[in-house]
C-alpha cells in the first residue's frame, strides 16, 4: 500500500466518523430546531459531508469525481465556513442551547481540518486536471458578465438632455425680448387711454374687495324687502 492510500483511508474514516455524529444530531434535533436559522446551514454541512464521504468510498477517483471533490472542498473553504462559524457561535451566544452550540463548533473545526488535509492530499491531482485555472477563469467570467450587465443598464437609462451655454443664452435672450414686447404694449395702451380721456384701468386687490362688499349689501337689501312684503300680505 502506498502513502497516498493510507492517507486516503485515514481521512475517509475520520470524515465518516464525523458524518455519523452529524447524522445523529440531525435526526435527534430535527423536530425541535428545524425552524431555526442555523438549521439551514447545519443541513448544508450535512449534505457536503455526505457527498465527500460518498466520493471517498471509491479507491480510484476518475476525472468526474475529482472535479466534484474539488468543487465541494473549494465551496466549503471559500464560501461556507465563515457563515457556519458565525451561525454556530450565535447558538452559544444566545445561551439557551450552549451544549449543542459547543458540539457543533467542535464538529465544524474537525471537518475543516479534514477538508484541508484532503485538499493537500489531492492538490497534485487537481493540478493535473487544471481545476485551479478553471475555477479562477469561471470567477473572472462571472465578474465580467456582472459588470457588463450593470453597464448595459446604465447605458439604457434616460439621463436627459445635455444643457449647453448656447441653449441657456438663447432662452434668456428670448425671455428678455418677450419682456420688451410686453412693456411696449402696455405703454401704447396707456397712451390710447389717456388720449381718450379715460384713466388706465388698474385692477388692485382693494378695488375688488370693495366691489364684492357692495354686491353683498345689495343682495341683503333685496332679501329684506321681500321678507317685509311677505309679512304684510302673509
mmCIF file of C-alpha atoms in Angstrom, residues 30-180:
data_model
loop_
_atom_site.group_PDB
_atom_site.id
_atom_site.type_symbol
_atom_site.label_atom_id
_atom_site.label_comp_id
_atom_site.label_asym_id
_atom_site.label_seq_id
_atom_site.Cartn_x
_atom_site.Cartn_y
_atom_site.Cartn_z
ATOM 1 C CA UNK A 30 -34.908 17.959 13.606
ATOM 2 C CA UNK A 31 -38.355 18.352 15.181
ATOM 3 C CA UNK A 32 -37.189 20.930 17.728
ATOM 4 C CA UNK A 33 -34.817 23.137 15.694
ATOM 5 C CA UNK A 34 -35.838 22.742 12.041
ATOM 6 C CA UNK A 35 -37.419 26.238 12.012
ATOM 7 C CA UNK A 36 -34.245 27.920 13.359
ATOM 8 C CA UNK A 37 -31.969 29.897 11.036
ATOM 9 C CA UNK A 38 -28.850 27.895 11.941
ATOM 10 C CA UNK A 39 -30.570 24.622 10.965
ATOM 11 C CA UNK A 40 -30.388 25.550 7.275
ATOM 12 C CA UNK A 41 -26.595 25.844 7.489
ATOM 13 C CA UNK A 42 -26.346 22.656 9.520
ATOM 14 C CA UNK A 43 -28.214 20.872 6.690
ATOM 15 C CA UNK A 44 -25.739 22.338 4.172
ATOM 16 C CA UNK A 45 -22.837 20.968 6.249
ATOM 17 C CA UNK A 46 -24.509 17.536 6.408
ATOM 18 C CA UNK A 47 -25.031 17.402 2.630
ATOM 19 C CA UNK A 48 -21.443 18.449 1.938
ATOM 20 C CA UNK A 49 -20.033 15.770 4.245
ATOM 21 C CA UNK A 50 -22.271 13.060 2.802
ATOM 22 C CA UNK A 51 -21.186 13.870 -0.777
ATOM 23 C CA UNK A 52 -17.482 13.892 0.132
ATOM 24 C CA UNK A 53 -17.830 10.576 2.013
ATOM 25 C CA UNK A 54 -19.591 9.063 -0.995
ATOM 26 C CA UNK A 55 -16.726 10.133 -3.295
ATOM 27 C CA UNK A 56 -14.015 8.900 -0.903
ATOM 28 C CA UNK A 57 -15.593 5.431 -0.676
ATOM 29 C CA UNK A 58 -14.072 4.669 -4.074
ATOM 30 C CA UNK A 59 -10.430 3.688 -4.199
ATOM 31 C CA UNK A 60 -9.662 5.232 -7.587
ATOM 32 C CA UNK A 61 -11.006 8.672 -8.427
ATOM 33 C CA UNK A 62 -11.939 9.371 -12.037
ATOM 34 C CA UNK A 63 -11.960 12.803 -13.667
ATOM 35 C CA UNK A 64 -15.613 13.429 -12.840
ATOM 36 C CA UNK A 65 -15.201 12.525 -9.183
ATOM 37 C CA UNK A 66 -12.060 14.649 -8.919
ATOM 38 C CA UNK A 67 -13.941 17.706 -10.178
ATOM 39 C CA UNK A 68 -16.821 17.010 -7.770
ATOM 40 C CA UNK A 69 -14.421 16.675 -4.850
ATOM 41 C CA UNK A 70 -12.604 19.857 -5.768
ATOM 42 C CA UNK A 71 -15.861 21.813 -6.096
ATOM 43 C CA UNK A 72 -17.108 20.602 -2.699
ATOM 44 C CA UNK A 73 -13.838 21.400 -0.897
ATOM 45 C CA UNK A 74 -13.445 24.759 -2.635
ATOM 46 C CA UNK A 75 -17.027 25.791 -1.871
ATOM 47 C CA UNK A 76 -16.702 24.792 1.786
ATOM 48 C CA UNK A 77 -13.363 26.521 2.391
ATOM 49 C CA UNK A 78 -14.119 29.712 0.432
ATOM 50 C CA UNK A 79 -17.861 30.301 0.866
ATOM 51 C CA UNK A 80 -19.487 28.238 3.637
ATOM 52 C CA UNK A 81 -17.010 28.137 6.526
ATOM 53 C CA UNK A 82 -17.347 31.779 7.612
ATOM 54 C CA UNK A 83 -21.137 31.629 7.723
ATOM 55 C CA UNK A 84 -21.091 28.290 9.586
ATOM 56 C CA UNK A 85 -18.724 29.666 12.255
ATOM 57 C CA UNK A 86 -20.931 32.724 12.736
ATOM 58 C CA UNK A 87 -24.177 30.724 12.938
ATOM 59 C CA UNK A 88 -22.882 28.059 15.349
ATOM 60 C CA UNK A 89 -21.293 30.678 17.624
ATOM 61 C CA UNK A 90 -24.622 32.539 17.708
ATOM 62 C CA UNK A 91 -26.198 29.412 19.314
ATOM 63 C CA UNK A 92 -23.677 29.674 22.175
ATOM 64 C CA UNK A 93 -24.210 33.442 22.443
ATOM 65 C CA UNK A 94 -27.973 33.018 22.915
ATOM 66 C CA UNK A 95 -27.318 30.858 25.999
ATOM 67 C CA UNK A 96 -30.335 28.590 25.543
ATOM 68 C CA UNK A 97 -28.577 25.615 23.919
ATOM 69 C CA UNK A 98 -24.934 26.119 24.883
ATOM 70 C CA UNK A 99 -24.034 22.405 24.870
ATOM 71 C CA UNK A 100 -25.417 21.935 21.366
ATOM 72 C CA UNK A 101 -23.547 25.002 20.120
ATOM 73 C CA UNK A 102 -20.230 23.799 21.574
ATOM 74 C CA UNK A 103 -20.702 20.358 19.963
ATOM 75 C CA UNK A 104 -21.432 21.932 16.568
ATOM 76 C CA UNK A 105 -18.385 24.220 16.773
ATOM 77 C CA UNK A 106 -16.193 21.209 17.651
ATOM 78 C CA UNK A 107 -17.597 19.206 14.711
ATOM 79 C CA UNK A 108 -17.037 22.116 12.354
ATOM 80 C CA UNK A 109 -13.416 22.576 13.435
ATOM 81 C CA UNK A 110 -12.630 18.885 12.870
ATOM 82 C CA UNK A 111 -14.351 18.863 9.461
ATOM 83 C CA UNK A 112 -12.425 21.996 8.483
ATOM 84 C CA UNK A 113 -9.138 20.235 9.337
ATOM 85 C CA UNK A 114 -10.155 17.117 7.357
ATOM 86 C CA UNK A 115 -11.093 19.200 4.297
ATOM 87 C CA UNK A 116 -7.722 20.980 4.429
ATOM 88 C CA UNK A 117 -5.938 17.616 4.600
ATOM 89 C CA UNK A 118 -7.960 16.397 1.627
ATOM 90 C CA UNK A 119 -7.030 19.470 -0.375
ATOM 91 C CA UNK A 120 -3.337 18.992 0.403
ATOM 92 C CA UNK A 121 -3.503 15.279 -0.438
ATOM 93 C CA UNK A 122 -5.227 15.728 -3.819
ATOM 94 C CA UNK A 123 -3.660 19.055 -4.760
ATOM 95 C CA UNK A 124 -1.289 17.414 -7.320
ATOM 96 C CA UNK A 125 -4.267 15.635 -8.876
ATOM 97 C CA UNK A 126 -6.193 18.907 -9.055
ATOM 98 C CA UNK A 127 -3.226 20.428 -10.882
ATOM 99 C CA UNK A 128 -3.192 17.572 -13.383
ATOM 100 C CA UNK A 129 -6.846 18.244 -14.253
ATOM 101 C CA UNK A 130 -6.103 22.003 -14.259
ATOM 102 C CA UNK A 131 -9.021 22.688 -11.910
ATOM 103 C CA UNK A 132 -7.457 25.722 -10.223
ATOM 104 C CA UNK A 133 -7.271 27.628 -13.506
ATOM 105 C CA UNK A 134 -10.803 26.585 -14.493
ATOM 106 C CA UNK A 135 -12.287 27.910 -11.232
ATOM 107 C CA UNK A 136 -10.293 31.144 -11.478
ATOM 108 C CA UNK A 137 -11.392 31.718 -15.090
ATOM 109 C CA UNK A 138 -15.037 30.977 -14.269
ATOM 110 C CA UNK A 139 -14.945 33.508 -11.413
ATOM 111 C CA UNK A 140 -13.433 36.105 -13.747
ATOM 112 C CA UNK A 141 -16.099 35.445 -16.368
ATOM 113 C CA UNK A 142 -18.871 35.787 -13.781
ATOM 114 C CA UNK A 143 -17.460 39.117 -12.597
ATOM 115 C CA UNK A 144 -17.090 40.367 -16.175
ATOM 116 C CA UNK A 145 -20.651 39.353 -17.045
ATOM 117 C CA UNK A 146 -21.969 41.172 -13.970
ATOM 118 C CA UNK A 147 -20.061 44.308 -14.961
ATOM 119 C CA UNK A 148 -21.425 44.109 -18.500
ATOM 120 C CA UNK A 149 -24.989 43.839 -17.195
ATOM 121 C CA UNK A 150 -24.516 46.887 -14.957
ATOM 122 C CA UNK A 151 -23.031 48.912 -17.813
ATOM 123 C CA UNK A 152 -25.913 47.934 -20.118
ATOM 124 C CA UNK A 153 -28.462 49.080 -17.538
ATOM 125 C CA UNK A 154 -26.696 52.414 -17.115
ATOM 126 C CA UNK A 155 -26.376 52.954 -20.888
ATOM 127 C CA UNK A 156 -30.102 52.255 -21.486
ATOM 128 C CA UNK A 157 -31.253 54.664 -18.804
ATOM 129 C CA UNK A 158 -32.575 58.087 -19.906
ATOM 130 C CA UNK A 159 -30.255 60.675 -18.431
ATOM 131 C CA UNK A 160 -31.975 63.722 -20.020
ATOM 132 C CA UNK A 161 -30.739 66.366 -22.465
ATOM 133 C CA UNK A 162 -27.338 67.972 -22.218
ATOM 134 C CA UNK A 163 -27.585 71.667 -21.325
ATOM 135 C CA UNK A 164 -25.086 73.868 -23.126
ATOM 136 C CA UNK A 165 -24.208 77.525 -22.643
ATOM 137 C CA UNK A 166 -25.615 78.406 -26.059
ATOM 138 C CA UNK A 167 -29.060 76.978 -25.266
ATOM 139 C CA UNK A 168 -29.165 78.906 -21.986
ATOM 140 C CA UNK A 169 -28.204 82.169 -23.735
ATOM 141 C CA UNK A 170 -30.856 81.636 -26.399
ATOM 142 C CA UNK A 171 -33.556 81.011 -23.770
ATOM 143 C CA UNK A 172 -32.591 84.081 -21.728
ATOM 144 C CA UNK A 173 -32.471 86.308 -24.831
ATOM 145 C CA UNK A 174 -35.967 85.116 -25.857
ATOM 146 C CA UNK A 175 -37.201 85.883 -22.348
ATOM 147 C CA UNK A 176 -35.763 89.425 -22.483
ATOM 148 C CA UNK A 177 -37.344 90.036 -25.904
ATOM 149 C CA UNK A 178 -40.755 88.936 -24.617
ATOM 150 C CA UNK A 179 -40.455 91.336 -21.680
ATOM 151 C CA UNK A 180 -39.611 94.241 -24.012
#
